[in-house]
XYZ file of C-alpha atoms in Angstrom:
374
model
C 23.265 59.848 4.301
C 23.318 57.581 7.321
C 24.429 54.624 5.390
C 26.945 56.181 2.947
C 30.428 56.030 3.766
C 33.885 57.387 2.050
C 35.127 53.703 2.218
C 33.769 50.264 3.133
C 35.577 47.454 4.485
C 34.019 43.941 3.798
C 35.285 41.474 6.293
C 35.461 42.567 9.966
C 38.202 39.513 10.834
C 42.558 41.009 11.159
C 42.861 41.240 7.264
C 39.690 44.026 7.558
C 39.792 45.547 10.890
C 43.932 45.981 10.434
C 42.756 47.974 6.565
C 39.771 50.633 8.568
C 42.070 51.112 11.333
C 44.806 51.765 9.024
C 42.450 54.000 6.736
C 40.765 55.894 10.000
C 44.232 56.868 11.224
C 45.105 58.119 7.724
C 42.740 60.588 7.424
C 40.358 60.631 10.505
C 38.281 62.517 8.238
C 37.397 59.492 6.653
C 33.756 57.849 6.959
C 34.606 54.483 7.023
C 32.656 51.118 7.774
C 32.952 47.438 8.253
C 30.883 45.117 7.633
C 31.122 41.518 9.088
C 28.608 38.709 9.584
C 29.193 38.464 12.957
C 29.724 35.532 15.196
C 28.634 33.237 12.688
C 31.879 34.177 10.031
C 33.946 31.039 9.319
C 36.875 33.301 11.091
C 40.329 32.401 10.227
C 41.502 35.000 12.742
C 39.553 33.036 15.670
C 41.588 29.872 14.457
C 45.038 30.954 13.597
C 48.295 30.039 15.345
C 49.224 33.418 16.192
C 53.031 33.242 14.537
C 54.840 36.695 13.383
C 56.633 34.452 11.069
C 59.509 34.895 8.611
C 61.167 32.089 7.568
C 60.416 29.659 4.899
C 58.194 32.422 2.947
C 58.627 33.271 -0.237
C 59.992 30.274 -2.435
C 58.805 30.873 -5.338
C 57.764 34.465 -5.179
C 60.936 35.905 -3.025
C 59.235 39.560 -3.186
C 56.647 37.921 -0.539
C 59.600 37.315 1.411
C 60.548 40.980 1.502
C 57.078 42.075 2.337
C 57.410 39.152 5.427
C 60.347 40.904 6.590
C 59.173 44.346 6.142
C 55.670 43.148 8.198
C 57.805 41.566 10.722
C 59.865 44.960 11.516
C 56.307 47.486 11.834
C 54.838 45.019 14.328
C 56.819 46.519 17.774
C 55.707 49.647 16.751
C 52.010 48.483 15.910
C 51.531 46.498 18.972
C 52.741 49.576 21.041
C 50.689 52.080 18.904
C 47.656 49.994 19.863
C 48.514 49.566 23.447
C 48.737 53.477 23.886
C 45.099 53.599 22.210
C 43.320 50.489 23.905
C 45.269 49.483 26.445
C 45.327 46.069 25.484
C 48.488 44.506 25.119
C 49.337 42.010 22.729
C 52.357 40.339 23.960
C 53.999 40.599 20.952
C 57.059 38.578 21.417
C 60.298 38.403 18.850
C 62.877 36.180 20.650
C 63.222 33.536 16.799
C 61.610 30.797 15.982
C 62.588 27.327 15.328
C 61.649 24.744 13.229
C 62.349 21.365 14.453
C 63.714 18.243 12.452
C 62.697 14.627 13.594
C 65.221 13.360 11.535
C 68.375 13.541 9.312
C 66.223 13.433 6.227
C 63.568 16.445 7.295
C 66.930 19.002 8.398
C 68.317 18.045 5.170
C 65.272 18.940 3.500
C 65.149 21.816 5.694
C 68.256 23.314 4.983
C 67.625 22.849 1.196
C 64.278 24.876 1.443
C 65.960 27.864 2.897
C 69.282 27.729 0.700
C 66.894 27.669 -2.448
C 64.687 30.600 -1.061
C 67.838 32.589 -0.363
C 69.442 31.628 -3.670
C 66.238 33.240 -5.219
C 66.873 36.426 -7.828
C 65.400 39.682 -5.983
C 65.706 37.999 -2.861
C 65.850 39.998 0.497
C 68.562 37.878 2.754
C 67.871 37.688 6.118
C 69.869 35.955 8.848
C 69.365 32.485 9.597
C 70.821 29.257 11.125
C 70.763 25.282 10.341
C 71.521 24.072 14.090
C 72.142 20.450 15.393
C 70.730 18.755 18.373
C 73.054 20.530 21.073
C 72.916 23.762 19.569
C 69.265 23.506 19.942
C 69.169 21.888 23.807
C 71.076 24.804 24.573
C 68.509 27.362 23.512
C 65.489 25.084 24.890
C 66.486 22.803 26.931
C 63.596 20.520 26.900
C 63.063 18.919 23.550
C 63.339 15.277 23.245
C 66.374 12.915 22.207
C 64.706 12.601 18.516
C 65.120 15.980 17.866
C 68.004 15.940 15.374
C 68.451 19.856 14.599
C 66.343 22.951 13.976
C 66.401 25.987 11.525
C 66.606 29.052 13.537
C 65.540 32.865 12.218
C 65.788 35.521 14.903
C 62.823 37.788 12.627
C 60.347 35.411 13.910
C 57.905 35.776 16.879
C 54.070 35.474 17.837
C 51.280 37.591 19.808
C 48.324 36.736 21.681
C 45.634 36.512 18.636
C 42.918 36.607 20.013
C 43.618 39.959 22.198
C 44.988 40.972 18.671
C 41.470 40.674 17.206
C 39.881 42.574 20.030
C 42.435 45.649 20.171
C 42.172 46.071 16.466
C 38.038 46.334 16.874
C 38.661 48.247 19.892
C 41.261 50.744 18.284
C 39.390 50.643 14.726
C 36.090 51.546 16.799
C 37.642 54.526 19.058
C 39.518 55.727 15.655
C 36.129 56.178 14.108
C 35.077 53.167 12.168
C 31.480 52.347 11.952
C 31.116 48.386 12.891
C 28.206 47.006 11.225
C 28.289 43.394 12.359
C 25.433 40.903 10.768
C 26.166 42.978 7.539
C 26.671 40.668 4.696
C 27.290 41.694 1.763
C 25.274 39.961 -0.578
C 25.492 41.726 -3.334
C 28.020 44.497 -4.792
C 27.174 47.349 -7.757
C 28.789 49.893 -9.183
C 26.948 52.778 -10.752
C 28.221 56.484 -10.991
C 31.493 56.347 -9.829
C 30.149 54.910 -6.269
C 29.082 51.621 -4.983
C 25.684 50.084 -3.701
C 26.615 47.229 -1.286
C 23.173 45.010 -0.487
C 23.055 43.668 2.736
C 20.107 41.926 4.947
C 20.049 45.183 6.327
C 19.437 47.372 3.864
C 21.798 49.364 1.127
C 24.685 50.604 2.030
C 26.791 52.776 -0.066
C 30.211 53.703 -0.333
C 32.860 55.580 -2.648
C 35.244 52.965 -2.422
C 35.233 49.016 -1.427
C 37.872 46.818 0.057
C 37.277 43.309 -0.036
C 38.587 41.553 2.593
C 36.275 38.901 3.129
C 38.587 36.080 3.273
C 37.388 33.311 1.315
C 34.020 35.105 0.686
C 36.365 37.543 -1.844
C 35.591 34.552 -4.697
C 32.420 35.244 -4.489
C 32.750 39.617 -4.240
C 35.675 40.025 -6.531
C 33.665 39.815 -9.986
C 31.189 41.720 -8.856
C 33.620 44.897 -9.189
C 35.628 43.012 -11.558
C 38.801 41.647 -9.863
C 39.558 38.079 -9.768
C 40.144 36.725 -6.535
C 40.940 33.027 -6.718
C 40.895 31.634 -3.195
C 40.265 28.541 -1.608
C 38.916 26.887 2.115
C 42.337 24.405 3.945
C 41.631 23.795 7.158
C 43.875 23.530 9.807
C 43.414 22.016 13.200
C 44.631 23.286 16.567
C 45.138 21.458 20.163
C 45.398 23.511 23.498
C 46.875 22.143 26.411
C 46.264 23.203 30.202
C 48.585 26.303 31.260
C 51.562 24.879 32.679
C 55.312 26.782 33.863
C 57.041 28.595 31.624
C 59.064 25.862 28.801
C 59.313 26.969 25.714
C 61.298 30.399 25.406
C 61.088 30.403 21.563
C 57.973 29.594 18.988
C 58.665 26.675 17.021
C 56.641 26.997 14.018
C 53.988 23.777 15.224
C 54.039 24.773 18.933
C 54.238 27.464 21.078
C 53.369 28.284 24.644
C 51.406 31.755 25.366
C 51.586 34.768 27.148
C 48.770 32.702 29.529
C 50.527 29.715 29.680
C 48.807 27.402 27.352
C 50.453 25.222 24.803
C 48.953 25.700 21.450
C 49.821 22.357 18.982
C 49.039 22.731 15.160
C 50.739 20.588 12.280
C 48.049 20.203 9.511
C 46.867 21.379 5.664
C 43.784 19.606 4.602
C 42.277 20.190 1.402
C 38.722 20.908 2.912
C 35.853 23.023 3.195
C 33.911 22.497 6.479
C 36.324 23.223 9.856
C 35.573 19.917 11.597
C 37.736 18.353 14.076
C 39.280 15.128 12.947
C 40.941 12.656 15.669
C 43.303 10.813 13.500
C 44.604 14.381 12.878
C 44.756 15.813 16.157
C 46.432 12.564 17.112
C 49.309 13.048 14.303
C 49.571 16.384 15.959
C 50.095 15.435 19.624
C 52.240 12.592 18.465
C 54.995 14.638 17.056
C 54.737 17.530 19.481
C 55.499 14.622 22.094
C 58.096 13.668 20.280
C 59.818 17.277 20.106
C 58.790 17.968 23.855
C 58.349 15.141 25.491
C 56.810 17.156 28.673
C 53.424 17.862 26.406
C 52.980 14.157 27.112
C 51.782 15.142 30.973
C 49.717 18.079 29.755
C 45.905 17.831 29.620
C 44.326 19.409 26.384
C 41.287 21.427 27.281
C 40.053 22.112 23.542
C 40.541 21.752 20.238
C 39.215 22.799 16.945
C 39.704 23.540 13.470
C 39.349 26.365 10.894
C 39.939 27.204 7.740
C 42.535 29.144 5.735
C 42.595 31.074 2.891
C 44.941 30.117 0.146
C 45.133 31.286 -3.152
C 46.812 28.816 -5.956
C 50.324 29.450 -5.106
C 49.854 30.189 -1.420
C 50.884 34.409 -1.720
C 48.528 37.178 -0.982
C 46.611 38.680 -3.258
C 46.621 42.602 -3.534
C 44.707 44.016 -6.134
C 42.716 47.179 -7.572
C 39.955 47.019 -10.089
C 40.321 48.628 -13.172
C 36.363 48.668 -14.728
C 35.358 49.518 -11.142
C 37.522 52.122 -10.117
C 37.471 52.291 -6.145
C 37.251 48.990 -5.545
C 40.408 46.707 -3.741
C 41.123 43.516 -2.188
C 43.002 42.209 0.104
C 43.145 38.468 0.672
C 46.215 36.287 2.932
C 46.397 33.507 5.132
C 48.984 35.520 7.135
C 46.640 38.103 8.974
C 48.891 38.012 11.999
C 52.306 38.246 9.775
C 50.531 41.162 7.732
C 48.644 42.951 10.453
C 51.058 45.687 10.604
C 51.759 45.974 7.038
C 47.957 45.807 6.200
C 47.624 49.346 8.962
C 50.580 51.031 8.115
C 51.203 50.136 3.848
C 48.285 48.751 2.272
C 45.960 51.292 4.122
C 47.869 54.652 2.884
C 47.932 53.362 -0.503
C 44.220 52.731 -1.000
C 43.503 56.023 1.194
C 45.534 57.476 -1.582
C 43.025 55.781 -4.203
C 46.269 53.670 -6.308
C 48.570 50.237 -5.178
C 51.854 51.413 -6.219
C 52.910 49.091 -8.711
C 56.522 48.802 -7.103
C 55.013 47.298 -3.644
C 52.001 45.945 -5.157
C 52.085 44.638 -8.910
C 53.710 41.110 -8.636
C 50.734 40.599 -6.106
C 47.989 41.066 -8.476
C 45.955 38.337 -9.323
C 47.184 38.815 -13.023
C 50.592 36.741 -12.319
C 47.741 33.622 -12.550
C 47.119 34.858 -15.970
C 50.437 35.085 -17.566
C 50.817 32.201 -20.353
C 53.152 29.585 -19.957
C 54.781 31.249 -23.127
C 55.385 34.445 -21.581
């Protein structure tokens, strides 16, 4: 049938188009579809920062750190896989990342953060560094006098996003995929063993679903019975004018690009409509000032906001349904981090048709189940 596929990906932003590519490289034998709203979708992947980001993640949960890590060491080899394919390259860069401390109080706090996340039981150590003021200067020269110290992990990086987005379509297309944008899904069914996906388009059915939908897997996820408890934050975002080359490192609020551009981005809002705030974007610009005091002299050209997706403790959910067999999710708000991991792990393992439980089980949406007593 022309609209029957061996899998169907909901969601056509990183989280989904990183899962078909993954899936049509498995097995190119695979039928496999997206489908994506279009150029309407609420993207998180057209309003992320862009960061391949290690430190900091995993307090609380310190197997998400290990999966961070383990992202963080398949992107070089993802980002030239998909150069090879599309010729697009990414401009994946892994030079460390910094975050920087505007005072004695926020290092302290800093350092505290990562000594507790590295105390953690389970807990994959990676290197890292609590620096002062000169050590800093001496690795970028040009942040400003209040800048009392930094936290340093050489794991961390970032890419160009948006040229991220289009070399996944690109490379998902060219691998096989079928893109169905302004595809919907409205409603999900299970009946037979197969699925029966309703979209404004007409039916389209598939022998296994992977929702990756982003904050539209609330809505999905009981429709093949998985719970997928996520939430709208928005974040906002200021873009300077390209200017010379400063900032030889990502610091985890600012970074310059592969074009030139400074990005700025310093927010969480509890919030469900990406608008563009000015007391916020003024925050933002305030502190990066502070940090690098040449962003003063820069022009911003745009800014905007978008939203994240954030489950209740802020870690990824990874799940399989059990009274719909065939039917997965995949939900993060660290599509960039993940991309890699999402092509090369979580692909394979629903190609296979099973999340092994030794990768995947303490990211099932059960852990929000668990009684306090247990």
């Amino acid at each position: 049938m022309a609209n029957s596929f061996d899998v169907v990906v909901i969601g056509g932003g990183l989280v989904g188009a990183s899962i078909a590519y993954g899936l049509a490289k498995t097995d190119p034998r695979t039928t496999v579809a997206v489908l994506d709203e279009g150029d309407i979708a609420l993207r998180a992947s057209r309003g992320n920062f862009a960061l391949v980001w290690v430190q900091s993640k995993g307090v609380g949960m310190p197997e998400y750190a290990g999966w961070t890590v383990r992202g963080a060491g398949l992107w070089p080899a993802f980002a030239a896989q998909l150069k090879a394919e599309t010729g697009l390259d990414v401009c994946l860069q892994q030079p460390g990342g910094f975050h920087l401390a505007l005072s004695d109080t926020e290092l302290e706090r800093r350092a505290n953060l990562l000594q507790r996340l590295h105390n953690q039981p389970r807990m994959q150590r990676y290197d890292y560094e609590i620096m002062d003021h000169s050590r800093v200067k001496a690795m970028m020269p040009e942040i400003g006098p209040e800048v009392v110290g930094a936290s340093f992990c050489p794991l961390d990086g970032h890419v160009n996003s948006l040229r991220l987005f289009r070399a996944l379509h690109t490379a998902m297309v060219g691998a096989g995929v079928r893109y169905l944008p302004n595809h919907p899904a409205e409603s999900i069914a299970y009946e037979g063993g197969a699925f029966r996906i309703t979209t404004p388009k007409g039916e389209i059915r598939a022998g296994k679903v992977v929702l990756a939908a982003g904050n539209g897997n609330a809505r999905l996820g009981p429709m093949v019975g998985l719970d997928v408890p996520v939430r709208p934050q928005r974040g906002q975002v200021v873009v300077t004018e390209r200017t010379q080359p400063f900032l030889p490192h990502p610091v985890v609020t600012i970074r310059q690009s592969d074009e030139g551009t400074v990005m700025l981005g310093d927010s969480v809002e509890e919030a469900v409509e990406p608008k563009v705030g000015l007391p916020i974007v003024s925050a933002i610009a305030e502190r990066a000032v502070r940090m690098f005091p040449r962003i003063g002299g820069l022009n911003v050209v745009r800014t905007w906001a978008a939203l994240r997706v954030m489950t209740k403790d802020g870690f990824p959910i990874y799940d399989q349904s059990l009274s719909c067999p065939g039917a997965f999710v995949a939900t993060c708000h660290s599509g960039v981090t993940l991309a890699a991991t999402h092509a090369f792990v979580v692909a394979p393992a629903i190609a296979a048709g099973r999340l092994p439980a030794e990768d995947f089980e303490v990211f099932s949406a059960r852990r929000f189940h668990v009684s306090a007593a247990a």
